[in-house]
N, CA, C and O atoms as a printed pandas DataFrame, in Angstrom:
     atom_number atom_name residue_name chain_id  residue_number  x_coord  y_coord  z_coord
0              1         N          UNK        A               1  161.728   82.695   82.694
1              2        CA          UNK        A               1  160.700   83.390   82.637
2              3         C          UNK        A               1  160.336   85.073   82.219
3              4         O          UNK        A               1  159.362   85.635   82.721
4              5         N          UNK        A               2  160.811   85.432   81.714
5              6        CA          UNK        A               2  160.973   87.450   81.949
6              7         C          UNK        A               2  159.391   88.298   82.642
7              8         O          UNK        A               2  158.321   88.243   82.036
8              9         N          UNK        A               3  159.504   88.758   83.483
9             10        CA          UNK        A               3  158.747   89.394   84.435
10            11         C          UNK        A               3  158.420   90.498   83.952
11            12         O          UNK        A               3  159.191   91.418   83.674
12            13         N          UNK        A               4  157.345   90.478   83.832
13            14        CA          UNK        A               4  156.374   91.885   82.825
14            15         C          UNK        A               4  156.226   93.352   84.078
15            16         O          UNK        A               4  156.029   94.562   83.972
16            17         N          UNK        A               5  156.440   92.438   85.149
17            18        CA          UNK        A               5  156.305   93.802   85.975
18            19         C          UNK        A               5  156.942   94.641   87.151
19            20         O          UNK        A               5  156.488   95.369   88.034
20            21         N          UNK        A               6  158.352   94.161   86.720
21            22        CA          UNK        A               6  159.119   94.491   86.930
22            23         C          UNK        A               6  159.847   95.543   85.603
23            24         O          UNK        A               6  160.294   96.689   85.571
24            25         N          UNK        A               7  159.683   94.530   84.687
25            26        CA          UNK        A               7  159.854   96.000   83.586
26            27         C          UNK        A               7  159.461   96.521   83.738
27            28         O          UNK        A               7  160.118   97.443   84.221
28            29         N          UNK        A               8  158.089   96.783   83.627
29            30        CA          UNK        A               8  156.573   97.707   83.778
30            31         C          UNK        A               8  156.836   99.378   84.324
31            32         O          UNK        A               8  156.501  100.492   83.922
32            33         N          UNK        A               9  157.657   98.807   85.509
33            34        CA          UNK        A               9  158.635   99.475   86.425
34            35         C          UNK        A               9  159.793  100.884   85.903
35            36         O          UNK        A               9  159.844  102.029   86.351
36            37         N          UNK        A              10  160.342  100.447   85.175
37            38        CA          UNK        A              10  161.178  101.181   84.359
38            39         C          UNK        A              10  160.206  101.867   83.674
39            40         O          UNK        A              10  160.078  102.610   84.646
40            41         N          UNK        A              11  159.227  102.399   82.726
41            42        CA          UNK        A              11  158.432  102.812   82.183
42            43         C          UNK        A              11  157.879  104.192   83.292
43            44         O          UNK        A              11  158.158  104.142   84.490
44            45         N          UNK        A              12  157.180  105.232   82.772
45            46        CA          UNK        A              12  156.913  106.332   83.246
46            47         C          UNK        A              12  155.649  105.901   83.701
47            48         O          UNK        A              12  155.184  104.983   83.026
48            49         N          UNK        A              13  154.868  106.337   84.760
49            50        CA          UNK        A              13  153.342  106.138   85.193
50            51         C          UNK        A              13  152.477  106.675   83.863
51            52         O          UNK        A              13  152.462  107.721   83.216
52            53         N          UNK        A              14  151.905  105.647   83.815
53            54        CA          UNK        A              14  150.966  105.516   82.575
54            55         C          UNK        A              14  150.019  106.738   82.339
55            56         O          UNK        A              14  150.091  107.528   81.397
56            57         N          UNK        A              15  148.912  106.749   83.605
57            58        CA          UNK        A              15  148.236  107.736   83.428
58            59         C          UNK        A              15  149.060  109.287   83.446
59            60         O          UNK        A              15  148.568  109.998   84.322
60            61         N          UNK        A              16  149.560  109.590   83.110
61            62        CA          UNK        A              16  151.076  110.930   83.566
62            63         C          UNK        A              16  150.889  110.929   81.318
63            64         O          UNK        A              16  150.291  111.493   80.401
64            65         N          UNK        A              17  151.721  110.052   81.549
65            66        CA          UNK        A              17  150.847  109.412   79.890
66            67         C          UNK        A              17  150.647  109.186   79.113
67            68         O          UNK        A              17  151.218  109.391   78.041
68            69         N          UNK        A              18  149.552  108.559   79.419
69            70        CA          UNK        A              18  147.920  108.651   78.692
70            71         C          UNK        A              18  148.050  110.179   78.766
71            72         O          UNK        A              18  148.689  110.720   77.864
72            73         N          UNK        A              19  147.526  110.927   79.725
73            74        CA          UNK        A              19  146.938  112.227   79.334
74            75         C          UNK        A              19  148.399  113.514   78.890
75            76         O          UNK        A              19  148.231  114.671   78.507
76            77         N          UNK        A              20  149.789  112.770   79.122
77            78        CA          UNK        A              20  150.475  113.586   77.722
78            79         C          UNK        A              20  150.265  113.662   76.349
79            80         O          UNK        A              20  150.416  114.567   75.528
80            81         N          UNK        A              21  149.794  112.240   76.267
81            82        CA          UNK        A              21  149.761  111.306   74.862
82            83         C          UNK        A              21  148.280  111.929   74.106
83            84         O          UNK        A              21  148.097  112.076   72.898
84            85         N          UNK        A              22  147.496  112.176   75.021
85            86        CA          UNK        A              22  146.266  113.076   74.920
86            87         C          UNK        A              22  146.198  114.873   74.041
87            88         O          UNK        A              22  145.609  115.388   73.090
88            89         N          UNK        A              23  147.027  115.203   74.909
89            90        CA          UNK        A              23  147.147  116.786   75.061
90            91         C          UNK        A              23  147.906  117.100   73.811
91            92         O          UNK        A              23  147.486  118.096   73.222
92            93         N          UNK        A              24  148.789  116.570   73.338
93            94        CA          UNK        A              24  149.964  116.226   72.376
94            95         C          UNK        A              24  149.012  115.905   71.402
95            96         O          UNK        A              24  149.204  116.646   70.439
96            97         N          UNK        A              25  148.041  115.118   71.197
97            98        CA          UNK        A              25  147.097  114.759   70.103
98            99         C          UNK        A              25  146.393  116.406   69.629
99           100         O          UNK        A              25  146.447  117.256   68.740
100          101         N          UNK        A              26  145.894  116.169   70.622
101          102        CA          UNK        A              26  144.809  117.973   70.493
102          103         C          UNK        A              26  146.009  118.747   69.867
103          104         O          UNK        A              26  145.799  119.343   68.810
104          105         N          UNK        A              27  147.041  118.781   70.337
105          106        CA          UNK        A              27  147.552  120.857   69.977
106          107         C          UNK        A              27  147.656  120.062   68.208
107          108         O          UNK        A              27  147.105  120.701   67.310
108          109         N          UNK        A              28  148.480  118.486   67.769
109          110        CA          UNK        A              28  148.166  118.306   66.922
110          111         C          UNK        A              28  146.906  118.179   65.847
111          112         O          UNK        A              28  147.061  117.901   64.658
112          113         N          UNK        A              29  145.702  118.421   66.453
113          114        CA          UNK        A              29  144.061  118.621   66.124
114          115         C          UNK        A              29  144.231  116.959   65.662
115          116         O          UNK        A              29  144.020  116.674   64.483
116          117         N          UNK        A              30  144.507  116.194   66.355
117          118        CA          UNK        A              30  144.056  115.333   66.340
118          119         C          UNK        A              30  142.981  114.258   67.227
119          120         O          UNK        A              30  142.668  114.724   68.322
120          121         N          UNK        A              31  142.571  113.331   67.008
121          122        CA          UNK        A              31  140.861  112.937   67.696
122          123         C          UNK        A              31  141.735  111.492   67.063
123          124         O          UNK        A              31  142.019  111.110   65.927
124          125         N          UNK        A              32  141.979  110.940   68.494
125          126        CA          UNK        A              32  142.766  109.521   68.623
126          127         C          UNK        A              32  141.369  108.528   68.883
127          128         O          UNK        A              32  141.334  107.357   68.506
128          129         N          UNK        A              33  140.521  109.039   69.414
129          130        CA          UNK        A              33  139.755  108.292   69.556
130          131         C          UNK        A              33  138.960  108.016   68.060
131          132         O          UNK        A              33  138.737  106.816   67.898
132          133         N          UNK        A              34  138.494  108.878   66.949
133          134        CA          UNK        A              34  138.062  108.879   65.571
134          135         C          UNK        A              34  138.700  108.382   65.039
135          136         O          UNK        A              34  138.281  107.724   64.086
136          137         N          UNK        A              35  140.152  108.415   65.365
137          138        CA          UNK        A              35  140.908  108.099   64.445
138          139         C          UNK        A              35  140.799  106.426   64.291
139          140         O          UNK        A              35  141.339  105.918   63.308
140          141         N          UNK        A              36  140.242  105.747   65.062
141          142        CA          UNK        A              36  140.497  104.825   65.902
142          143         C          UNK        A              36  138.876  103.937   65.444
143          144         O          UNK        A              36  138.840  102.715   65.294
144          145         N          UNK        A              37  138.034  104.560   65.332
145          146        CA          UNK        A              37  136.752  104.040   65.077
146          147         C          UNK        A              37  137.148  103.975   63.125
147          148         O          UNK        A              37  136.963  102.977   62.428
148          149         N          UNK        A              38  137.765  105.465   62.574
149          150        CA          UNK        A              38  138.028  105.102   61.082
150          151         C          UNK        A              38  138.709  104.238   60.561
151          152         O          UNK        A              38  138.496  103.735   59.457
152          153         N          UNK        A              39  140.085  103.840   61.719
153          154        CA          UNK        A              39  140.684  102.914   60.992
154          155         C          UNK        A              39  142.461  103.322   60.564
155          156         O          UNK        A              39  143.584  102.953   60.220
156          157         N          UNK        A              40  141.766  104.112   60.843
157          158        CA          UNK        A              40  143.680  104.887   60.422
158          159         C          UNK        A              40  144.717  104.821   61.623
159          160         O          UNK        A              40  145.866  105.263   61.605
160          161         N          UNK        A              41  143.861  103.962   63.020
161          162        CA          UNK        A              41  145.026  104.275   63.964
162          163         C          UNK        A              41  144.634  102.998   64.642
163          164         O          UNK        A              41  143.527  102.931   65.176
164          165         N          UNK        A              42  145.556  101.855   64.663
165          166        CA          UNK        A              42  145.066  100.136   65.216
166          167         C          UNK        A              42  145.157  100.781   66.680
167          168         O          UNK        A              42  145.685  101.868   66.916
168          169         N          UNK        A              43  144.465   99.808   67.774
169          170        CA          UNK        A              43  144.957   99.807   69.056
170          171         C          UNK        A              43  146.008   99.259   69.497
171          172         O          UNK        A              43  146.345   99.446   70.666
172          173         N          UNK        A              44  146.818   98.389   68.562
173          174        CA          UNK        A              44  148.283   97.859   68.643
174          175         C          UNK        A              44  149.270   99.442   68.366
175          176         O          UNK        A              44  150.293   99.974   68.798
176          177         N          UNK        A              45  148.310   99.673   67.487
177          178        CA          UNK        A              45  149.583  101.074   67.435
178          179         C          UNK        A              45  149.266  102.260   68.867
179          180         O          UNK        A              45  150.127  102.796   69.565
180          181         N          UNK        A              46  148.021  102.380   68.953
181          182        CA          UNK        A              46  147.735  103.343   70.278
182          183         C          UNK        A              46  148.985  103.131   71.007
183          184         O          UNK        A              46  149.952  103.880   70.870
184          185         N          UNK        A              47  148.965  101.706   72.089
185          186        CA          UNK        A              47  149.324  100.860   72.672
186          187         C          UNK        A              47  150.534  101.202   72.437
187          188         O          UNK        A              47  151.200  101.790   73.290
188          189         N          UNK        A              48  150.990  100.896   71.285
189          190        CA          UNK        A              48  152.739  101.011   71.058
190          191         C          UNK        A              48  153.153  102.826   71.121
191          192         O          UNK        A              48  154.364  103.038   71.069
192          193         N          UNK        A              49  152.370  103.917   71.213
193          194        CA          UNK        A              49  152.214  105.231   71.022
194          195         C          UNK        A              49  152.894  105.192   73.012
195          196         O          UNK        A              49  153.973  105.393   73.570
196          197         N          UNK        A              50  151.384  104.785   73.468
197          198        CA          UNK        A              50  151.531  104.752   75.210
198          199         C          UNK        A              50  152.605  104.673   75.446
199          200         O          UNK        A              50  153.225  105.480   76.138
200          201         N          UNK        A              51  153.321  103.100   74.615
201          202        CA          UNK        A              51  154.497  102.891   75.831
202          203         C          UNK        A              51  155.703  103.476   75.466
203          204         O          UNK        A              51  156.607  103.740   76.259
204          205         N          UNK        A              52  155.720  103.674   74.307
205          206        CA          UNK        A              52  156.952  104.260   73.750
206          207         C          UNK        A              52  157.261  105.887   74.628
207          208         O          UNK        A              52  158.166  106.289   75.359
208          209         N          UNK        A              53  156.122  106.427   74.150
209          210        CA          UNK        A              53  155.972  108.162   75.312
210          211         C          UNK        A              53  156.400  107.882   76.785
211          212         O          UNK        A              53  157.104  108.696   77.382
212          213         N          UNK        A              54  155.830  106.345   77.563
213          214        CA          UNK        A              54  156.261  106.185   78.728
214          215         C          UNK        A              54  158.021  106.139   79.192
215          216         O          UNK        A              54  158.611  106.501   80.209
216          217         N          UNK        A              55  158.578  105.364   77.603
217          218        CA          UNK        A              55  159.635  104.600   77.861
218          219         C          UNK        A              55  160.678  105.710   77.545
219          220         O          UNK        A              55  161.877  105.479   77.696
220          221         N          UNK        A              56  159.965  107.614   76.854
221          222        CA          UNK        A              56  160.814  108.549   76.496
222          223         C          UNK        A              56  161.171  109.314   77.067
223          224         O          UNK        A              56  161.240  110.445   76.586
224          225         N          UNK        A              57  161.411  109.152   77.859
225          226        CA          UNK        A              57  162.244  109.852   79.156
226          227         C          UNK        A              57  162.103  111.791   78.993
227          228         O          UNK        A              57  162.835  112.641   79.501
228          229         N          UNK        A              58  160.829  111.986   78.057
229          230        CA          UNK        A              58  160.658  113.740   77.650
230          231         C          UNK        A              58  159.297  114.406   78.311
231          232         O          UNK        A              58  158.566  115.303   77.891
232          233         N          UNK        A              59  159.265  113.839   79.164
233          234        CA          UNK        A              59  157.560  114.405   80.091
234          235         C          UNK        A              59  157.931  115.074   80.286
235          236         O          UNK        A              59  157.812  115.953   79.433
236          237         N          UNK        A              60  158.688  115.414   81.425
237          238        CA          UNK        A              60  158.701  117.241   81.834
238          239         C          UNK        A              60  159.180  118.273   80.404
239          240         O          UNK        A              60  158.732  119.418   80.468
240          241         N          UNK        A              61  159.938  117.985   79.304
241          242        CA          UNK        A              61  159.966  118.188   78.563
242          243         C          UNK        A              61  158.464  118.531   77.557
243          244         O          UNK        A              61  158.032  119.668   77.367
244          245         N          UNK        A              62  157.873  117.318   77.031
245          246        CA          UNK        A              62  156.580  117.598   76.673
246          247         C          UNK        A              62  155.776  118.566   77.550
247          248         O          UNK        A              62  155.381  119.578   76.973
248          249         N          UNK        A              63  155.435  118.413   78.982
249          250        CA          UNK        A              63  154.369  119.619   79.552
250          251         C          UNK        A              63  154.658  120.851   79.524
251          252         O          UNK        A              63  153.839  121.767   79.463
252          253         N          UNK        A              64  156.267  120.987   79.583
253          254        CA          UNK        A              64  156.694  122.320   79.438
254          255         C          UNK        A              64  156.406  123.252   77.084
255          256         O          UNK        A              64  155.996  124.316   76.619
256          257         N          UNK        A              65  156.866  122.147   76.605
257          258        CA          UNK        A              65  156.165  122.575   75.194
258          259         C          UNK        A              65  154.472  122.996   75.760
259          260         O          UNK        A              65  153.855  124.007   76.094
260          261         N          UNK        A              66  154.252  121.677   75.628
261          262        CA          UNK        A              66  152.219  121.913   75.456
262          263         C          UNK        A              66  152.195  123.117   76.989
263          264         O          UNK        A              66  151.042  123.117   77.420
264          265         N          UNK        A              67  152.869  123.812   77.616
265          266        CA          UNK        A              67  152.190  124.647   78.287
266          267         C          UNK        A              67  152.640  126.368   78.133
267          268         O          UNK        A              67  152.300  127.363   78.774
268          269         N          UNK        A              68  153.857  126.098   76.594
269          270        CA          UNK        A              68  154.149  127.432   76.294
270          271         C          UNK        A              68  153.701  127.537   74.999
271          272         O          UNK        A              68  153.955  128.436   74.197
272          273         N          UNK        A              69  152.684  126.082   74.774
273          274        CA          UNK        A              69  151.678  126.823   73.267
274          275         C          UNK        A              69  151.196  128.308   73.210
275          276         O          UNK        A              69  150.770  128.932   74.182
276          277         N          UNK        A              70  151.298  128.700   72.165
277          278        CA          UNK        A              70  150.750  130.238   72.271
278          279         C          UNK        A              70  149.399  130.254   70.944
279          280         O          UNK        A              70  148.418  130.972   70.747
280          281         N          UNK        A              71  149.881  129.295   70.381
281          282        CA          UNK        A              71  148.585  129.748   69.041
282          283         C          UNK        A              71  147.978  128.328   68.457
283          284         O          UNK        A              71  148.507  127.219   68.383
284          285         N          UNK        A              72  147.077  128.642   68.191
285          286        CA          UNK        A              72  146.168  127.066   67.013
286          287         C          UNK        A              72  146.428  126.325   66.548
287          288         O          UNK        A              72  145.922  125.209   66.443
288          289         N          UNK        A              73  147.728  126.977   65.946
289          290        CA          UNK        A              73  148.342  126.426   65.077
290          291         C          UNK        A              73  148.069  124.392   65.537
291          292         O          UNK        A              73  147.820  123.951   66.659
292          293         N          UNK        A              74  148.249  123.514   64.130
293          294        CA          UNK        A              74  148.237  121.978   64.953
294          295         C          UNK        A              74  150.018  122.211   64.475
295          296         O          UNK        A              74  150.471  122.838   63.517
296          297         N          UNK        A              75  150.874  121.295   65.758
297          298        CA          UNK        A              75  152.013  121.083   65.722
298          299         C          UNK        A              75  151.843  119.435   66.432
299          300         O          UNK        A              75  150.850  118.714   66.533
300          301         N          UNK        A              76  153.052  119.265   66.783
301          302        CA          UNK        A              76  153.797  118.403   67.252
302          303         C          UNK        A              76  155.510  118.101   68.218
303          304         O          UNK        A              76  156.260  117.219   67.800
304          305         N          UNK        A              77  155.684  118.475   68.771
305          306        CA          UNK        A              77  156.660  118.059   69.468
306          307         C          UNK        A              77  157.692  117.596   68.451
307          308         O          UNK        A              77  157.392  116.573   67.835
308          309         N          UNK        A              78  159.094  118.292   68.112
309          310        CA          UNK        A              78  159.535  117.236   67.509
310          311         C          UNK        A              78  160.509  116.129   67.966
311          312         O          UNK        A              78  161.255  115.473   67.239
312          313         N          UNK        A              79  160.332  116.022   69.610
313          314        CA          UNK        A              79  161.387  115.369   70.243
314          315         C          UNK        A              79  160.709  114.300   70.498
315          316         O          UNK        A              79  161.245  113.343   71.056
316          317         N          UNK        A              80  158.941  114.290   69.994
317          318        CA          UNK        A              80  158.315  112.728   70.300
318          319         C          UNK        A              80  158.767  112.023   69.392
319          320         O          UNK        A              80  159.296  112.227   68.299
320          321         N          UNK        A              81  158.309  110.606   70.375
321          322        CA          UNK        A              81  159.102  109.071   69.725
322          323         C          UNK        A              81  158.193  109.004   69.072
323          324         O          UNK        A              81  158.667  108.576   68.019
324          325         N          UNK        A              82  157.121  109.129   68.920
325          326        CA          UNK        A              82  156.072  109.149   67.910
326          327         C          UNK        A              82  155.418  110.450   66.908
327          328         O          UNK        A              82  154.291  110.567   66.425
328          329         N          UNK        A              83  155.996  110.882   66.867
329          330        CA          UNK        A              83  156.229  112.254   66.338
330          331         C          UNK        A              83  155.592  111.833   64.276
331          332         O          UNK        A              83  154.776  112.430   63.573
332          333         N          UNK        A              84  156.220  110.933   64.067
333          334        CA          UNK        A              84  155.987  110.301   63.020
334          335         C          UNK        A              84  154.784  109.989   62.775
335          336         O          UNK        A              84  154.317  110.550   61.784
336          337         N          UNK        A              85  153.799  108.968   63.578
337          338        CA          UNK        A              85  152.267  108.956   63.529
338          339         C          UNK        A              85  151.599  110.131   63.431
339          340         O          UNK        A              85  150.810  110.540   62.578
340          341         N          UNK        A              86  152.050  110.643   64.481
341          342        CA          UNK        A              86  150.442  112.304   64.612
342          343         C          UNK        A              86  151.033  113.105   63.667
343          344         O          UNK        A              86  150.230  113.875   63.140
344          345         N          UNK        A              87  152.189  113.187   63.263
345          346        CA          UNK        A              87  152.175  113.656   61.544
346          347         C          UNK        A              87  151.414  113.125   60.508
347          348         O          UNK        A              87  150.823  113.873   59.730
348          349         N          UNK        A              88  151.353  111.652   60.393
349          350        CA          UNK        A              88  150.289  111.174   59.481
350          351         C          UNK        A              88  149.368  111.761   60.014
351          352         O          UNK        A              88  149.050  112.840   59.513
352          353         N          UNK        A              89  148.619  111.271   61.204
353          354        CA          UNK        A              89  147.058  111.623   61.255
354          355         C          UNK        A              89  146.387  112.877   61.152
355          356         O          UNK        A              89  145.188  113.153   61.121
356          357         N          UNK        A              90  147.835  113.861   61.088
357          358        CA          UNK        A              90  147.265  115.362   60.963
358          359         C          UNK        A              90  147.108  114.941   59.731
359          360         O          UNK        A              90  146.454  113.899   59.780
360          361         N          UNK        A              91  147.402  115.250   58.534
361          362        CA          UNK        A              91  147.378  114.609   56.748
362          363         C          UNK        A              91  145.785  114.396   56.173
363          364         O          UNK        A              91  145.592  113.984   55.029
């Protein structure tokens, strides 16, 4: 049987990555809660976004990207593992 607890240890801190994911969503001009209510983002897809963020290993780059933003133009970092989802929701 697969030990799910041991597998989760290799992922980044869930609270840090939830914060990063929501901060990138804000930078993209995407309201994740609204997108879920509207049916444009499923709960499963949201969970996959969080998991991809946790496993990507780019949290420092992401935090730097967020802190370096100087304008309000919607944007998503190209290195984001779920940039495709954000770009789809930005339209």
